Amino acid sequence: RHLNRPVSRWLSRYLVRTTVSPNQVSLASWILSCVAAGLMALGGYPALAAGGVLAQLASIIDGCDGEIARLKYSQSKFGGWFDAVLDRYADAFLLFGLMWHEFASTGAYLPLLLGFAAIVGSFLNSYTADKYDGLMAQRLQGAPYFRLGRDVRMFVIFLGAILNQALVTLGVVALVMNVEVVRRIVVCRRADAK
């Protein structure tokens, strides 16, 4: 919210004056994520760092599609769904690129295990977000609540890549995303019991 959104809003103000559609922006963000994942998978620190920077740029651009849709009054259910599908593919590719970078350089199996756990946790985090947000909106009626989302995950991947800490990043994403899913389950179960 404090890093990506100011930049994406600035970019959206420019893009809204063009013929670019929100779905084209979603697709551009996804393509950038795929390039970032490919760079990460290449091996070597320069490619890893460049991949991390591109992943963060893709995350910023990913915020523009919804902003442009609102500004152009062109919001659609398909557009929201299309963006969510591309985001899941991008998440998987980026985490796989990070995992492959570490596996190829070390030959150890731990990156494969952590990469798998990070991808599963990221998918479940996204899957549970809609129900969790709906429940919390009902229960708290607009009061602020804690939520870890995709922008945080992308920022962690960016930091891990530029700090050359692929294995640590996979471990952090795996742990944080899966703990967040369990926390949501507990919160929703308690809310349902009341």
PDB file of C-alpha atoms in Angstrom:
ATOM      1  CA  ARG A   1       0.000   0.000   0.000  1.00  0.00           C
ATOM      2  CA  HIS A   2       2.745   2.469   0.915  1.00  0.00           C
ATOM      3  CA  LEU A   3       5.308   1.469  -1.714  1.00  0.00           C
ATOM      4  CA  ASN A   4       3.440   0.046  -4.715  1.00  0.00           C
ATOM      5  CA  ARG A   5       0.255   2.104  -4.672  1.00  0.00           C
ATOM      6  CA  PRO A   6       1.768   5.602  -4.936  1.00  0.00           C
ATOM      7  CA  VAL A   7       3.795   4.492  -7.967  1.00  0.00           C
ATOM      8  CA  SER A   8       0.927   2.560  -9.584  1.00  0.00           C
ATOM      9  CA  ARG A   9      -1.445   5.511  -9.096  1.00  0.00           C
ATOM     10  CA  TRP A  10       1.033   7.834 -10.763  1.00  0.00           C
ATOM     11  CA  LEU A  11       1.445   5.387 -13.658  1.00  0.00           C
ATOM     12  CA  SER A  12      -2.329   4.833 -13.915  1.00  0.00           C
ATOM     13  CA  ARG A  13      -2.922   8.574 -14.287  1.00  0.00           C
ATOM     14  CA  TYR A  14      -0.774   8.441 -17.405  1.00  0.00           C
ATOM     15  CA  LEU A  15      -2.133   5.138 -18.761  1.00  0.00           C
ATOM     16  CA  VAL A  16      -5.765   6.180 -18.343  1.00  0.00           C
ATOM     17  CA  ARG A  17      -5.194   8.749 -21.100  1.00  0.00           C
ATOM     18  CA  THR A  18      -4.174   6.009 -23.544  1.00  0.00           C
ATOM     19  CA  THR A  19      -6.123   3.239 -25.268  1.00  0.00           C
ATOM     20  CA  VAL A  20      -4.541   0.596 -23.023  1.00  0.00           C
ATOM     21  CA  SER A  21      -7.173  -1.649 -21.462  1.00  0.00           C
ATOM     22  CA  PRO A  22      -7.046  -3.047 -17.916  1.00  0.00           C
ATOM     23  CA  ASN A  23      -6.726  -6.590 -19.314  1.00  0.00           C
ATOM     24  CA  GLN A  24      -3.730  -5.526 -21.392  1.00  0.00           C
ATOM     25  CA  VAL A  25      -2.114  -4.161 -18.233  1.00  0.00           C
ATOM     26  CA  SER A  26      -2.800  -7.478 -16.449  1.00  0.00           C
ATOM     27  CA  LEU A  27      -1.168  -9.320 -19.334  1.00  0.00           C
ATOM     28  CA  ALA A  28       1.839  -6.956 -19.357  1.00  0.00           C
ATOM     29  CA  SER A  29       2.341  -7.514 -15.625  1.00  0.00           C
ATOM     30  CA  TRP A  30       2.188 -11.282 -16.146  1.00  0.00           C
ATOM     31  CA  ILE A  31       4.727 -11.140 -18.995  1.00  0.00           C
ATOM     32  CA  LEU A  32       7.102  -9.112 -16.813  1.00  0.00           C
ATOM     33  CA  SER A  33       6.717 -11.721 -14.055  1.00  0.00           C
ATOM     34  CA  CYS A  34       7.535 -14.512 -16.522  1.00  0.00           C
ATOM     35  CA  VAL A  35      10.663 -12.669 -17.689  1.00  0.00           C
ATOM     36  CA  ALA A  36      11.623 -12.079 -14.038  1.00  0.00           C
ATOM     37  CA  ALA A  37      11.182 -15.781 -13.247  1.00  0.00           C
ATOM     38  CA  GLY A  38      13.283 -16.727 -16.256  1.00  0.00           C
ATOM     39  CA  LEU A  39      16.065 -14.394 -15.166  1.00  0.00           C
ATOM     40  CA  MET A  40      16.016 -15.817 -11.646  1.00  0.00           C
ATOM     41  CA  ALA A  41      16.227 -19.363 -12.985  1.00  0.00           C
ATOM     42  CA  LEU A  42      19.273 -18.552 -15.156  1.00  0.00           C
ATOM     43  CA  GLY A  43      21.657 -18.550 -12.237  1.00  0.00           C
ATOM     44  CA  GLY A  44      24.191 -16.018 -11.048  1.00  0.00           C
ATOM     45  CA  TYR A  45      23.603 -12.993  -8.896  1.00  0.00           C
ATOM     46  CA  PRO A  46      23.129 -10.378 -11.654  1.00  0.00           C
ATOM     47  CA  ALA A  47      20.270 -12.376 -13.223  1.00  0.00           C
ATOM     48  CA  LEU A  48      18.737 -13.042  -9.784  1.00  0.00           C
ATOM     49  CA  ALA A  49      18.858  -9.358  -8.831  1.00  0.00           C
ATOM     50  CA  ALA A  50      17.469  -8.257 -12.209  1.00  0.00           C
ATOM     51  CA  GLY A  51      14.680 -10.814 -11.823  1.00  0.00           C
ATOM     52  CA  GLY A  52      13.871  -9.465  -8.368  1.00  0.00           C
ATOM     53  CA  VAL A  53      13.669  -5.882  -9.633  1.00  0.00           C
ATOM     54  CA  LEU A  54      11.440  -6.949 -12.545  1.00  0.00           C
ATOM     55  CA  ALA A  55       9.209  -8.927 -10.155  1.00  0.00           C
ATOM     56  CA  GLN A  56       8.713  -5.804  -8.041  1.00  0.00           C
ATOM     57  CA  LEU A  57       8.011  -3.723 -11.150  1.00  0.00           C
ATOM     58  CA  ALA A  58       5.442  -6.324 -12.250  1.00  0.00           C
ATOM     59  CA  SER A  59       3.831  -6.095  -8.814  1.00  0.00           C
ATOM     60  CA  ILE A  60       3.551  -2.322  -9.145  1.00  0.00           C
ATOM     61  CA  ILE A  61       2.098  -2.559 -12.655  1.00  0.00           C
ATOM     62  CA  ASP A  62      -0.326  -5.230 -11.439  1.00  0.00           C
ATOM     63  CA  GLY A  63      -1.991  -2.544  -9.325  1.00  0.00           C
ATOM     64  CA  CYS A  64      -2.671  -0.405 -12.392  1.00  0.00           C
ATOM     65  CA  ASP A  65      -5.239  -2.699 -14.043  1.00  0.00           C
ATOM     66  CA  GLY A  66      -7.873  -2.195 -11.360  1.00  0.00           C
ATOM     67  CA  GLU A  67      -7.093   1.499 -11.045  1.00  0.00           C
ATOM     68  CA  ILE A  68      -7.470   2.004 -14.804  1.00  0.00           C
ATOM     69  CA  ALA A  69     -10.682  -0.046 -14.848  1.00  0.00           C
ATOM     70  CA  ARG A  70     -12.175   2.182 -12.142  1.00  0.00           C
ATOM     71  CA  LEU A  71     -10.991   5.400 -13.789  1.00  0.00           C
ATOM     72  CA  LYS A  72     -12.313   4.356 -17.212  1.00  0.00           C
ATOM     73  CA  TYR A  73     -15.506   2.860 -15.762  1.00  0.00           C
ATOM     74  CA  SER A  74     -14.626  -0.413 -17.480  1.00  0.00           C
ATOM     75  CA  GLN A  75     -14.641  -2.788 -14.529  1.00  0.00           C
ATOM     76  CA  SER A  76     -15.785  -6.309 -15.325  1.00  0.00           C
ATOM     77  CA  LYS A  77     -16.092  -9.616 -13.525  1.00  0.00           C
ATOM     78  CA  PHE A  78     -14.011 -11.212 -16.249  1.00  0.00           C
ATOM     79  CA  GLY A  79     -11.248  -8.616 -15.780  1.00  0.00           C
ATOM     80  CA  GLY A  80     -11.014  -9.302 -12.053  1.00  0.00           C
ATOM     81  CA  TRP A  81     -11.008 -13.049 -12.636  1.00  0.00           C
ATOM     82  CA  PHE A  82      -8.464 -12.798 -15.487  1.00  0.00           C
ATOM     83  CA  ASP A  83      -6.129 -10.745 -13.286  1.00  0.00           C
ATOM     84  CA  ALA A  84      -6.434 -13.268 -10.440  1.00  0.00           C
ATOM     85  CA  VAL A  85      -5.648 -16.199 -12.756  1.00  0.00           C
ATOM     86  CA  LEU A  86      -2.592 -14.452 -14.206  1.00  0.00           C
ATOM     87  CA  ASP A  87      -1.440 -13.545 -10.686  1.00  0.00           C
ATOM     88  CA  ARG A  88      -1.500 -17.205  -9.637  1.00  0.00           C
ATOM     89  CA  TYR A  89       0.546 -18.199 -12.682  1.00  0.00           C
ATOM     90  CA  ALA A  90       2.976 -15.341 -11.998  1.00  0.00           C
ATOM     91  CA  ASP A  91       3.328 -16.367  -8.341  1.00  0.00           C
ATOM     92  CA  ALA A  92       4.092 -19.968  -9.303  1.00  0.00           C
ATOM     93  CA  PHE A  93       6.602 -18.970 -11.985  1.00  0.00           C
ATOM     94  CA  LEU A  94       8.428 -16.510  -9.720  1.00  0.00           C
ATOM     95  CA  LEU A  95       8.706 -18.952  -6.834  1.00  0.00           C
ATOM     96  CA  PHE A  96       9.760 -21.710  -9.226  1.00  0.00           C
ATOM     97  CA  GLY A  97      12.439 -19.412 -10.700  1.00  0.00           C
ATOM     98  CA  LEU A  98      13.745 -18.671  -7.218  1.00  0.00           C
ATOM     99  CA  MET A  99      13.625 -22.369  -6.323  1.00  0.00           C
ATOM    100  CA  TRP A 100      15.424 -23.408  -9.509  1.00  0.00           C
ATOM    101  CA  HIS A 101      18.102 -20.740  -8.963  1.00  0.00           C
ATOM    102  CA  GLU A 102      18.944 -22.233  -5.575  1.00  0.00           C
ATOM    103  CA  PHE A 103      18.591 -25.866  -6.643  1.00  0.00           C
ATOM    104  CA  ALA A 104      20.794 -25.417  -9.731  1.00  0.00           C
ATOM    105  CA  SER A 105      23.528 -23.693  -7.739  1.00  0.00           C
ATOM    106  CA  THR A 106      23.569 -26.112  -4.798  1.00  0.00           C
ATOM    107  CA  GLY A 107      22.061 -29.402  -6.026  1.00  0.00           C
ATOM    108  CA  ALA A 108      20.370 -29.761  -2.634  1.00  0.00           C
ATOM    109  CA  TYR A 109      16.774 -30.895  -2.247  1.00  0.00           C
ATOM    110  CA  LEU A 110      15.826 -28.369   0.447  1.00  0.00           C
ATOM    111  CA  PRO A 111      15.082 -25.629  -2.135  1.00  0.00           C
ATOM    112  CA  LEU A 112      12.646 -28.003  -3.869  1.00  0.00           C
ATOM    113  CA  LEU A 113      10.807 -28.682  -0.607  1.00  0.00           C
ATOM    114  CA  LEU A 114      10.707 -25.017   0.411  1.00  0.00           C
ATOM    115  CA  GLY A 115       9.719 -23.959  -3.110  1.00  0.00           C
ATOM    116  CA  PHE A 116       6.832 -26.426  -3.119  1.00  0.00           C
ATOM    117  CA  ALA A 117       5.692 -25.225   0.319  1.00  0.00           C
ATOM    118  CA  ALA A 118       5.977 -21.579  -0.798  1.00  0.00           C
ATOM    119  CA  ILE A 119       3.888 -22.184  -3.932  1.00  0.00           C
ATOM    120  CA  VAL A 120       1.213 -24.121  -2.016  1.00  0.00           C
ATOM    121  CA  GLY A 121       1.117 -21.493   0.743  1.00  0.00           C
ATOM    122  CA  SER A 122       0.850 -18.674  -1.794  1.00  0.00           C
ATOM    123  CA  PHE A 123      -2.005 -20.380  -3.626  1.00  0.00           C
ATOM    124  CA  LEU A 124      -3.894 -21.128  -0.410  1.00  0.00           C
ATOM    125  CA  ASN A 125      -3.265 -17.608   0.819  1.00  0.00           C
ATOM    126  CA  SER A 126      -4.905 -16.243  -2.315  1.00  0.00           C
ATOM    127  CA  TYR A 127      -7.695 -18.833  -2.236  1.00  0.00           C
ATOM    128  CA  THR A 128      -8.636 -18.086   1.370  1.00  0.00           C
ATOM    129  CA  ALA A 129      -8.401 -14.296   0.990  1.00  0.00           C
ATOM    130  CA  ASP A 130     -11.845 -13.781  -0.545  1.00  0.00           C
ATOM    131  CA  LYS A 131     -13.740 -15.707   2.137  1.00  0.00           C
ATOM    132  CA  TYR A 132     -11.611 -14.217   4.897  1.00  0.00           C
ATOM    133  CA  ASP A 133     -12.079 -10.662   3.644  1.00  0.00           C
ATOM    134  CA  GLY A 134     -15.846 -11.185   3.320  1.00  0.00           C
ATOM    135  CA  LEU A 135     -16.101 -12.579   6.835  1.00  0.00           C
ATOM    136  CA  MET A 136     -13.947  -9.854   8.364  1.00  0.00           C
ATOM    137  CA  ALA A 137     -15.883  -7.130   6.537  1.00  0.00           C
ATOM    138  CA  GLN A 138     -19.102  -8.518   8.034  1.00  0.00           C
ATOM    139  CA  ARG A 139     -17.679  -8.961  11.530  1.00  0.00           C
ATOM    140  CA  LEU A 140     -15.688  -5.750  11.822  1.00  0.00           C
ATOM    141  CA  GLN A 141     -17.804  -3.470   9.596  1.00  0.00           C
ATOM    142  CA  GLY A 142     -14.965  -1.413   8.159  1.00  0.00           C
ATOM    143  CA  ALA A 143     -12.579  -1.517  11.126  1.00  0.00           C
ATOM    144  CA  PRO A 144      -8.956  -2.236  10.137  1.00  0.00           C
ATOM    145  CA  TYR A 145      -7.783  -5.825  10.342  1.00  0.00           C
ATOM    146  CA  PHE A 146      -4.568  -7.719   9.699  1.00  0.00           C
ATOM    147  CA  ARG A 147      -4.027  -9.284   6.264  1.00  0.00           C
ATOM    148  CA  LEU A 148      -0.981 -10.490   4.354  1.00  0.00           C
ATOM    149  CA  GLY A 149      -1.422 -10.324   0.603  1.00  0.00           C
ATOM    150  CA  ARG A 150       0.340 -10.644  -2.704  1.00  0.00           C
ATOM    151  CA  ASP A 151       2.132  -7.278  -2.596  1.00  0.00           C
ATOM    152  CA  VAL A 152       3.925  -8.321   0.609  1.00  0.00           C
ATOM    153  CA  ARG A 153       4.889 -11.657  -0.953  1.00  0.00           C
ATOM    154  CA  MET A 154       6.252  -9.940  -4.077  1.00  0.00           C
ATOM    155  CA  PHE A 155       8.226  -7.463  -1.957  1.00  0.00           C
ATOM    156  CA  VAL A 156       9.793 -10.322   0.012  1.00  0.00           C
ATOM    157  CA  ILE A 157      10.786 -12.007  -3.277  1.00  0.00           C
ATOM    158  CA  PHE A 158      12.284  -8.704  -4.477  1.00  0.00           C
ATOM    159  CA  LEU A 159      14.298  -8.245  -1.265  1.00  0.00           C
ATOM    160  CA  GLY A 160      15.473 -11.852  -1.233  1.00  0.00           C
ATOM    161  CA  ALA A 161      16.632 -11.635  -4.837  1.00  0.00           C
ATOM    162  CA  ILE A 162      18.587  -8.391  -4.468  1.00  0.00           C
ATOM    163  CA  LEU A 163      20.125  -9.656  -1.210  1.00  0.00           C
ATOM    164  CA  ASN A 164      21.096 -12.945  -2.934  1.00  0.00           C
ATOM    165  CA  GLN A 165      19.150 -14.989  -0.381  1.00  0.00           C
ATOM    166  CA  ALA A 166      17.011 -17.304  -2.517  1.00  0.00           C
ATOM    167  CA  LEU A 167      16.819 -20.151   0.025  1.00  0.00           C
ATOM    168  CA  VAL A 168      15.987 -17.860   2.940  1.00  0.00           C
ATOM    169  CA  THR A 169      13.340 -16.140   0.810  1.00  0.00           C
ATOM    170  CA  LEU A 170      11.702 -19.449  -0.095  1.00  0.00           C
ATOM    171  CA  GLY A 171      11.695 -20.415   3.580  1.00  0.00           C
ATOM    172  CA  VAL A 172      10.196 -17.087   4.670  1.00  0.00           C
ATOM    173  CA  VAL A 173       7.484 -17.174   1.985  1.00  0.00           C
ATOM    174  CA  ALA A 174       6.671 -20.816   2.765  1.00  0.00           C
ATOM    175  CA  LEU A 175       6.464 -20.195   6.513  1.00  0.00           C
ATOM    176  CA  VAL A 176       4.633 -16.872   6.441  1.00  0.00           C
ATOM    177  CA  MET A 177       2.067 -17.830   3.788  1.00  0.00           C
ATOM    178  CA  ASN A 178       1.206 -21.168   5.408  1.00  0.00           C
ATOM    179  CA  VAL A 179       1.037 -19.685   8.908  1.00  0.00           C
ATOM    180  CA  GLU A 180      -1.249 -16.951   7.540  1.00  0.00           C
ATOM    181  CA  VAL A 181      -3.559 -19.588   6.032  1.00  0.00           C
ATOM    182  CA  VAL A 182      -3.727 -21.429   9.371  1.00  0.00           C
ATOM    183  CA  ARG A 183      -4.377 -18.124  11.161  1.00  0.00           C
ATOM    184  CA  ARG A 184      -7.270 -17.373   8.800  1.00  0.00           C
ATOM    185  CA  ILE A 185      -8.722 -20.814   9.423  1.00  0.00           C
ATOM    186  CA  VAL A 186      -8.615 -20.198  13.181  1.00  0.00           C
ATOM    187  CA  VAL A 187     -10.139 -16.706  12.859  1.00  0.00           C
ATOM    188  CA  CYS A 188     -12.923 -17.900  10.557  1.00  0.00           C
ATOM    189  CA  ARG A 189     -13.650 -20.916  12.774  1.00  0.00           C
ATOM    190  CA  ARG A 190     -13.911 -18.724  15.867  1.00  0.00           C
ATOM    191  CA  ALA A 191     -16.143 -16.245  14.034  1.00  0.00           C
ATOM    192  CA  ASP A 192     -18.366 -19.073  12.842  1.00  0.00           C
ATOM    193  CA  ALA A 193     -18.666 -20.481  16.368  1.00  0.00           C
ATOM    194  CA  LYS A 194     -20.042 -17.175  17.730  1.00  0.00           C
TER     195      LYS A 194
END
